[in-house]
Tab-separated table of C-alpha atoms and ligand atoms in Angstrom:
chain	number	residue	atom	x	y	z
A	669	MET	CA	61.007	-20.671	48.003
A	670	LYS	CA	62.835	-22.443	50.820
A	671	LEU	CA	63.586	-26.104	51.533
A	672	SER	CA	61.224	-27.833	53.971
A	673	THR	CA	64.182	-29.274	55.900
A	674	ARG	CA	67.169	-27.650	57.672
A	675	ASN	CA	69.517	-30.607	56.977
A	676	LEU	CA	69.995	-32.867	53.972
A	677	LEU	CA	70.120	-36.281	55.608
A	678	GLY	CA	68.436	-38.214	52.826
A	679	ILE	CA	66.084	-37.966	49.857
A	680	ARG	CA	63.560	-39.782	52.060
A	681	ASP	CA	62.986	-36.527	53.987
A	682	LEU	CA	62.541	-34.310	50.900
A	683	THR	CA	59.266	-33.352	49.261
A	684	LYS	CA	58.800	-33.337	45.501
A	685	GLU	CA	58.905	-29.516	45.718
A	686	ASP	CA	62.259	-29.657	47.583
A	687	ILE	CA	63.745	-31.884	44.882
A	688	THR	CA	62.445	-29.621	42.110
A	689	LEU	CA	63.837	-26.549	43.906
A	690	ILE	CA	67.287	-28.149	44.275
A	691	LEU	CA	67.390	-29.319	40.643
A	692	ASP	CA	66.218	-25.937	39.274
A	693	THR	CA	68.760	-24.108	41.450
A	694	ALA	CA	71.476	-26.515	40.313
A	695	ALA	CA	70.595	-25.804	36.660
A	696	GLN	CA	71.095	-22.074	37.373
A	697	PHE	CA	74.450	-22.738	39.051
A	698	LYS	CA	75.435	-24.877	36.055
A	699	GLU	CA	75.104	-21.722	33.944
A	700	VAL	CA	77.297	-19.825	36.416
A	701	LEU	CA	79.920	-22.572	36.042
A	702	GLN	CA	80.080	-21.997	32.262
A	703	ARG	CA	81.075	-18.319	32.758
A	704	PRO	CA	84.696	-17.102	32.669
A	705	VAL	CA	84.304	-16.058	36.349
A	706	LYS	CA	82.790	-19.120	38.037
A	707	LYS	CA	82.609	-17.716	41.538
A	708	VAL	CA	79.619	-16.068	43.279
A	709	PRO	CA	79.572	-14.383	46.720
A	710	SER	CA	76.470	-16.256	47.993
A	711	LEU	CA	78.140	-17.975	50.989
A	712	ARG	CA	80.664	-15.306	51.938
A	713	ASP	CA	81.154	-15.452	55.749
A	714	VAL	CA	79.771	-19.026	55.913
A	715	THR	CA	82.224	-21.668	57.182
A	716	ILE	CA	81.789	-25.302	56.146
A	717	VAL	CA	83.695	-28.357	57.373
A	718	ASN	CA	84.013	-31.441	55.169
A	719	LEU	CA	84.187	-34.427	57.528
A	720	PHE	CA	85.184	-37.539	55.629
A	721	PHE	CA	85.435	-40.697	57.735
A	722	GLU	CA	85.457	-42.846	54.587
A	723	ASN	CA	87.350	-42.607	51.292
A	724	SER	CA	86.022	-40.429	48.495
A	725	THR	CA	87.252	-38.786	45.307
A	726	ARG	CA	84.231	-37.313	43.495
A	727	THR	CA	82.005	-36.328	46.421
A	728	ARG	CA	84.726	-34.815	48.531
A	729	MET	CA	86.319	-32.800	45.741
A	730	SER	CA	83.037	-31.573	44.320
A	731	PHE	CA	81.776	-30.426	47.732
A	732	GLU	CA	85.040	-28.560	48.257
A	733	LEU	CA	84.853	-26.992	44.811
A	734	ALA	CA	81.171	-26.097	45.293
A	735	GLU	CA	82.054	-24.356	48.580
A	736	LYS	CA	84.870	-22.405	46.919
A	737	ARG	CA	82.630	-21.418	43.975
A	738	LEU	CA	80.123	-20.044	46.535
A	739	SER	CA	82.916	-18.122	48.364
A	740	ALA	CA	82.487	-20.104	51.607
A	741	ASP	CA	85.401	-20.712	53.973
A	742	THR	CA	86.199	-24.425	54.076
A	743	LEU	CA	87.899	-26.810	56.479
A	744	ASN	CA	88.802	-30.366	55.490
A	745	PHE	CA	88.888	-33.194	58.001
A	746	SER	CA	90.264	-36.633	57.234
A	747	ALA	CA	89.626	-39.351	59.832
A	748	SER	CA	92.893	-41.166	59.079
A	749	SER	CA	95.007	-38.202	60.255
A	750	SER	CA	92.732	-37.019	63.087
A	751	SER	CA	92.419	-37.567	66.838
A	752	THR	CA	89.626	-40.107	66.226
A	753	LYS	CA	92.633	-42.449	65.899
A	754	LYS	CA	93.315	-41.714	69.604
A	755	GLY	CA	89.772	-42.700	70.572
A	756	GLU	CA	87.919	-39.375	70.350
A	757	THR	CA	84.189	-39.904	69.710
A	758	LEU	CA	82.303	-38.595	66.682
A	759	LEU	CA	80.317	-36.167	68.851
A	760	ASP	CA	83.412	-34.834	70.660
A	761	THR	CA	85.202	-34.416	67.327
A	762	VAL	CA	82.316	-32.462	65.806
A	763	ASN	CA	81.669	-30.322	68.906
A	764	ASN	CA	85.361	-29.342	68.988
A	765	ILE	CA	85.218	-28.352	65.323
A	766	LEU	CA	81.969	-26.424	65.847
A	767	SER	CA	83.526	-24.458	68.725
A	768	MET	CA	85.690	-22.843	66.022
A	769	LYS	CA	82.442	-21.222	64.708
A	770	VAL	CA	81.628	-23.574	61.845
A	771	ASP	CA	78.169	-23.144	60.264
A	772	MET	CA	77.668	-26.316	58.212
A	773	VAL	CA	78.930	-29.888	58.270
A	774	VAL	CA	79.278	-32.117	55.208
A	775	MET	CA	79.804	-35.668	56.394
A	776	ARG	CA	80.596	-39.078	54.927
A	777	HIS	CA	80.652	-42.007	57.334
A	778	SER	CA	80.713	-45.803	57.003
A	779	ALA	CA	78.009	-46.118	59.685
A	780	SER	CA	74.425	-45.849	58.409
A	781	GLY	CA	72.632	-43.180	60.437
A	782	ALA	CA	75.773	-41.317	61.604
A	783	PRO	CA	74.584	-37.930	60.191
A	784	HIS	CA	71.098	-38.497	61.658
A	785	PHE	CA	72.694	-39.059	65.080
A	786	LEU	CA	74.726	-35.856	64.739
A	787	ALA	CA	71.672	-33.870	63.633
A	788	LYS	CA	70.028	-34.631	66.989
A	789	HIS	CA	73.017	-33.291	68.948
A	790	ILE	CA	74.475	-30.285	67.116
A	791	PRO	CA	73.024	-26.950	65.978
A	792	ALA	CA	74.881	-26.733	62.623
A	793	ALA	CA	73.212	-27.790	59.366
A	794	ILE	CA	74.331	-31.244	58.175
A	795	VAL	CA	74.675	-32.552	54.640
A	796	ASN	CA	74.933	-36.316	54.263
A	797	ALA	CA	77.708	-37.128	51.767
A	798	GLY	CA	77.007	-40.870	52.054
A	799	ASP	CA	76.276	-42.911	55.194
A	800	GLY	CA	76.999	-46.638	55.131
A	801	ILE	CA	74.421	-48.480	53.059
A	802	ASN	CA	71.683	-45.944	53.862
A	803	GLU	CA	71.661	-42.900	51.529
A	804	HIS	CA	73.821	-40.734	49.255
A	805	PRO	CA	71.368	-37.897	48.529
A	806	THR	CA	73.577	-35.550	46.501
A	807	GLN	CA	74.559	-38.445	44.187
A	808	ALA	CA	70.885	-39.146	43.432
A	809	LEU	CA	70.316	-35.421	42.815
A	810	LEU	CA	73.214	-35.117	40.381
A	811	GLU	CA	71.969	-38.200	38.549
A	812	ALA	CA	68.490	-36.647	38.312
A	813	LEU	CA	69.995	-33.438	36.895
A	814	SER	CA	71.944	-35.541	34.369
A	815	ILE	CA	68.750	-37.369	33.297
A	816	GLN	CA	66.969	-34.000	32.952
A	817	GLU	CA	69.756	-32.667	30.739
A	818	ARG	CA	69.458	-35.721	28.474
A	819	PHE	CA	65.669	-36.102	28.373
A	820	GLY	CA	64.054	-32.852	29.579
A	821	ARG	CA	63.039	-31.371	32.919
A	822	ASN	CA	60.022	-33.644	33.545
A	823	LEU	CA	61.108	-36.953	35.090
A	824	GLU	CA	57.555	-38.325	35.151
A	825	GLY	CA	57.253	-41.574	33.203
A	826	ARG	CA	60.982	-41.740	32.476
A	827	LYS	CA	62.093	-45.394	32.557
A	828	VAL	CA	65.162	-45.892	34.764
A	829	ALA	CA	66.846	-49.239	35.476
A	830	ILE	CA	69.164	-49.556	38.472
A	831	LEU	CA	71.483	-52.516	38.010
A	832	GLY	CA	73.792	-54.523	40.230
A	833	ASP	CA	74.530	-54.622	43.940
A	834	ILE	CA	71.359	-53.023	45.305
A	835	SER	CA	71.664	-54.506	48.813
A	836	HIS	CA	74.824	-52.593	49.682
A	837	SER	CA	74.195	-49.421	47.680
A	838	ARG	CA	73.290	-46.107	49.324
A	839	VAL	CA	73.042	-44.654	45.802
A	840	ALA	CA	70.294	-47.147	44.896
A	841	MET	CA	68.342	-46.218	48.044
A	842	SER	CA	68.507	-42.461	47.338
A	843	ASP	CA	67.708	-43.076	43.643
A	844	MET	CA	64.608	-45.091	44.511
A	845	TYR	CA	63.298	-42.388	46.847
A	846	LEU	CA	64.008	-39.609	44.354
A	847	LEU	CA	62.827	-41.257	41.142
A	848	THR	CA	59.580	-42.625	42.598
A	849	LYS	CA	58.787	-39.257	44.258
A	850	MET	CA	59.284	-37.550	40.881
A	851	GLY	CA	57.042	-40.055	39.059
A	852	ALA	CA	59.714	-41.950	37.117
A	853	GLU	CA	59.265	-45.677	36.491
A	854	VAL	CA	61.987	-47.748	38.150
A	855	THR	CA	63.185	-51.301	37.538
A	856	ILE	CA	65.766	-52.862	39.840
A	857	ALA	CA	67.865	-55.588	38.205
A	858	GLY	CA	70.701	-57.868	39.231
A	859	PRO	CA	71.403	-61.168	40.952
A	860	PRO	CA	68.680	-62.272	43.441
A	861	THR	CA	71.362	-62.452	46.159
A	862	LEU	CA	72.109	-58.714	45.759
A	863	ILE	CA	68.499	-57.469	45.734
A	864	PRO	CA	66.744	-57.144	49.129
A	865	LYS	CA	63.514	-59.160	49.450
A	866	TYR	CA	61.599	-56.225	51.005
A	867	LEU	CA	62.150	-53.885	48.050
A	868	THR	CA	58.777	-54.078	46.299
A	869	ASP	CA	56.968	-53.640	49.642
A	870	ALA	CA	58.968	-50.481	50.449
A	871	PHE	CA	59.092	-48.859	47.001
A	872	ASP	CA	56.944	-48.653	43.891
A	873	VAL	CA	59.573	-50.438	41.755
A	874	ARG	CA	59.724	-53.589	39.593
A	875	VAL	CA	62.374	-56.263	40.107
A	876	GLU	CA	63.968	-58.045	37.133
A	877	TYR	CA	66.667	-60.712	37.369
A	878	ASP	CA	67.424	-60.749	33.613
A	879	ILE	CA	69.721	-57.791	32.945
A	880	LYS	CA	68.992	-57.752	29.185
A	881	LYS	CA	65.236	-57.452	29.764
A	882	ALA	CA	65.827	-54.513	32.123
A	883	LEU	CA	68.056	-52.793	29.557
A	884	GLN	CA	65.517	-53.388	26.747
A	885	TRP	CA	62.828	-51.741	28.891
A	886	CYS	CA	64.687	-48.631	30.090
A	887	ASP	CA	65.668	-45.201	28.711
A	888	VAL	CA	68.569	-44.906	31.133
A	889	ALA	CA	70.461	-47.469	33.190
A	890	ASN	CA	72.422	-46.689	36.344
A	891	VAL	CA	75.053	-49.421	36.658
A	892	LEU	CA	76.235	-49.875	40.245
A	893	ARG	CA	79.549	-51.096	41.570
A	894	ILE	CA	79.792	-54.331	43.523
A	895	GLN	CA	80.526	-52.991	47.022
A	896	LEU	CA	83.264	-55.542	47.720
A	897	GLU	CA	84.250	-53.749	50.940
A	898	ARG	CA	80.758	-54.359	52.341
A	899	LEU	CA	80.490	-58.074	51.450
A	900	ASP	CA	81.317	-60.182	54.503
A	901	GLN	CA	80.456	-63.392	52.619
A	902	PRO	CA	80.406	-64.248	48.894
A	903	LEU	CA	77.020	-63.514	47.252
A	904	PHE	CA	78.017	-64.605	43.739
A	905	SER	CA	80.457	-67.210	42.475
A	906	SER	CA	83.240	-64.984	41.069
A	907	LEU	CA	83.814	-61.545	39.562
A	908	ARG	CA	84.433	-63.193	36.166
A	909	GLU	CA	81.073	-64.961	36.272
A	910	TYR	CA	79.356	-61.802	37.542
A	911	ASN	CA	80.713	-59.982	34.498
A	912	LEU	CA	79.489	-62.738	32.147
A	913	GLN	CA	75.944	-62.770	33.553
A	914	TYR	CA	75.359	-59.201	34.790
A	915	GLY	CA	78.110	-57.069	33.259
A	916	VAL	CA	77.183	-54.344	30.746
A	917	ASN	CA	79.260	-54.326	27.547
A	918	ARG	CA	78.939	-52.972	24.007
A	919	LYS	CA	77.837	-56.313	22.517
A	920	LEU	CA	74.944	-56.450	24.986
A	921	LEU	CA	73.916	-52.839	24.235
A	922	GLU	CA	74.086	-53.468	20.470
A	923	SER	CA	71.772	-56.477	20.857
A	924	LEU	CA	69.002	-54.298	22.385
A	925	GLY	CA	67.910	-52.758	19.080
A	926	LYS	CA	67.595	-49.324	20.731
A	927	GLU	CA	69.877	-46.704	22.249
A	928	ILE	CA	69.954	-46.210	25.991
A	929	THR	CA	71.920	-43.892	28.257
A	930	ILE	CA	74.402	-45.362	30.739
A	931	MET	CA	75.176	-43.812	34.126
A	932	HIS	CA	77.526	-45.016	36.874
A	933	PRO	CA	78.122	-43.250	40.222
A	934	GLY	CA	81.814	-44.239	40.285
A	935	PRO	CA	84.264	-45.557	41.137
A	936	ILE	CA	83.909	-48.112	38.296
A	937	ASN	CA	85.121	-51.689	38.646
A	938	ARG	CA	86.049	-51.928	34.964
A	939	GLY	CA	85.481	-55.402	33.538
A	940	VAL	CA	83.131	-56.364	36.377
A	941	GLU	CA	79.805	-54.449	36.276
A	942	LEU	CA	80.807	-52.282	33.302
A	943	ASP	CA	83.242	-52.808	30.426
A	944	SER	CA	85.421	-49.974	29.151
A	945	ASP	CA	83.798	-50.063	25.680
A	946	VAL	CA	80.600	-48.792	27.331
A	947	ALA	CA	82.065	-46.672	30.160
A	948	ASP	CA	84.069	-44.643	27.634
A	949	GLY	CA	81.566	-44.933	24.745
A	950	PRO	CA	78.924	-42.580	23.313
A	951	CYS	CA	76.044	-43.864	25.517
A	952	SER	CA	77.915	-43.008	28.711
A	953	ILE	CA	77.215	-39.798	30.670
A	954	ILE	CA	79.507	-40.767	33.549
A	955	LEU	CA	81.815	-37.740	33.346
A	956	PRO	CA	78.977	-35.227	32.756
A	957	GLU	CA	77.453	-36.657	35.972
A	958	VAL	CA	80.620	-35.733	37.845
A	959	GLU	CA	80.490	-32.233	36.339
A	960	ASN	CA	76.871	-31.902	37.537
A	961	GLY	CA	77.964	-32.868	41.050
A	962	VAL	CA	79.486	-29.420	41.582
A	963	ALA	CA	76.318	-27.529	40.549
A	964	VAL	CA	74.060	-29.822	42.616
A	965	ARG	CA	76.233	-29.441	45.722
A	966	MET	CA	76.329	-25.662	45.230
A	967	ALA	CA	72.511	-25.703	45.130
A	968	VAL	CA	72.214	-27.840	48.273
A	969	LEU	CA	74.645	-25.705	50.288
A	970	TYR	CA	73.104	-22.452	49.048
A	971	LEU	CA	69.531	-23.542	49.838
A	972	LEU	CA	70.403	-24.957	53.257
A	973	ALA	CA	72.261	-21.777	54.195
A	974	ASP	CA	69.188	-19.791	53.114
A	975	ARG	CA	66.838	-22.126	55.070
A	976	ASN	CA	68.944	-21.812	58.240
A	977	ASN	CA	69.393	-18.068	58.027
B	2256	LIG	N1	80.038	-41.400	43.666
B	2256	LIG	C1	80.796	-41.319	44.781
B	2256	LIG	O1	80.291	-41.228	45.912
B	2256	LIG	O2	82.141	-41.370	44.546
B	2256	LIG	P1	83.255	-41.140	45.672
B	2256	LIG	O3	83.195	-42.328	46.608
B	2256	LIG	O4	84.566	-41.051	44.933
B	2256	LIG	O5	82.925	-39.874	46.406
């Protein structure tokens, strides 16, 4: 089977079959990553550039590791030390890199739609590693793999709550596309000022403003960071009050009368959306999610290389 798309710009463009193919392939790569020799020759002679115009720890390192595990040649580009600082455009930058015979581009950019713009102008396959407040497709895929590992391969009917700053979250957008396509039930919860009004028209999701009710309903909660760097005006009174009303802590989880699983895409604002007693506690699968990021990114790169062959 092959993917229906030659780029991974967003979960919005994927079919249910594409998502299943990526997750099943990732599960196979996860087995490879448990072996003493973790490297396979699948992408030998493929060259991939990692273009990061915005900060990243998890995504950037796991793409690089995934490329190395697949035996690809990799180039790393960091905007802060590049000629973009001298005024070079995104398209000129990428065309210059592609002239060095690069096959695939992994790109993170603060502008929503930047990878979609590039896809219209360059022949290389593009993987979106997060664009502005639009999408972060590989994050949603690694979260789906993590839910499958906890609850089984079928995501249909699984109850997932997505909590916090939905308005500024590309993870929430990709999650909503993925989970609803796969038949999961989704509740969005958080302060009314951080939840877009259009949401229930665009997606088959419920909205809940009481965080405890959302947690009581769900099997798994994805707790999102307040995207402080994207807030140009205050949308809640203070971080302290946000934590009191919407923060997830052990006392709150103990009051639910049931066990739920806690995810977080990282980086965590400890003591704001999530307290350390939960982030580091037994309900948390935050670090296993990061581990799954390598297998998911291996699957995406492998399948796109196959699709574009
Ligand atoms: N989850 C995520 O995108 O983390 P980074 O910003 O560290 O890549």
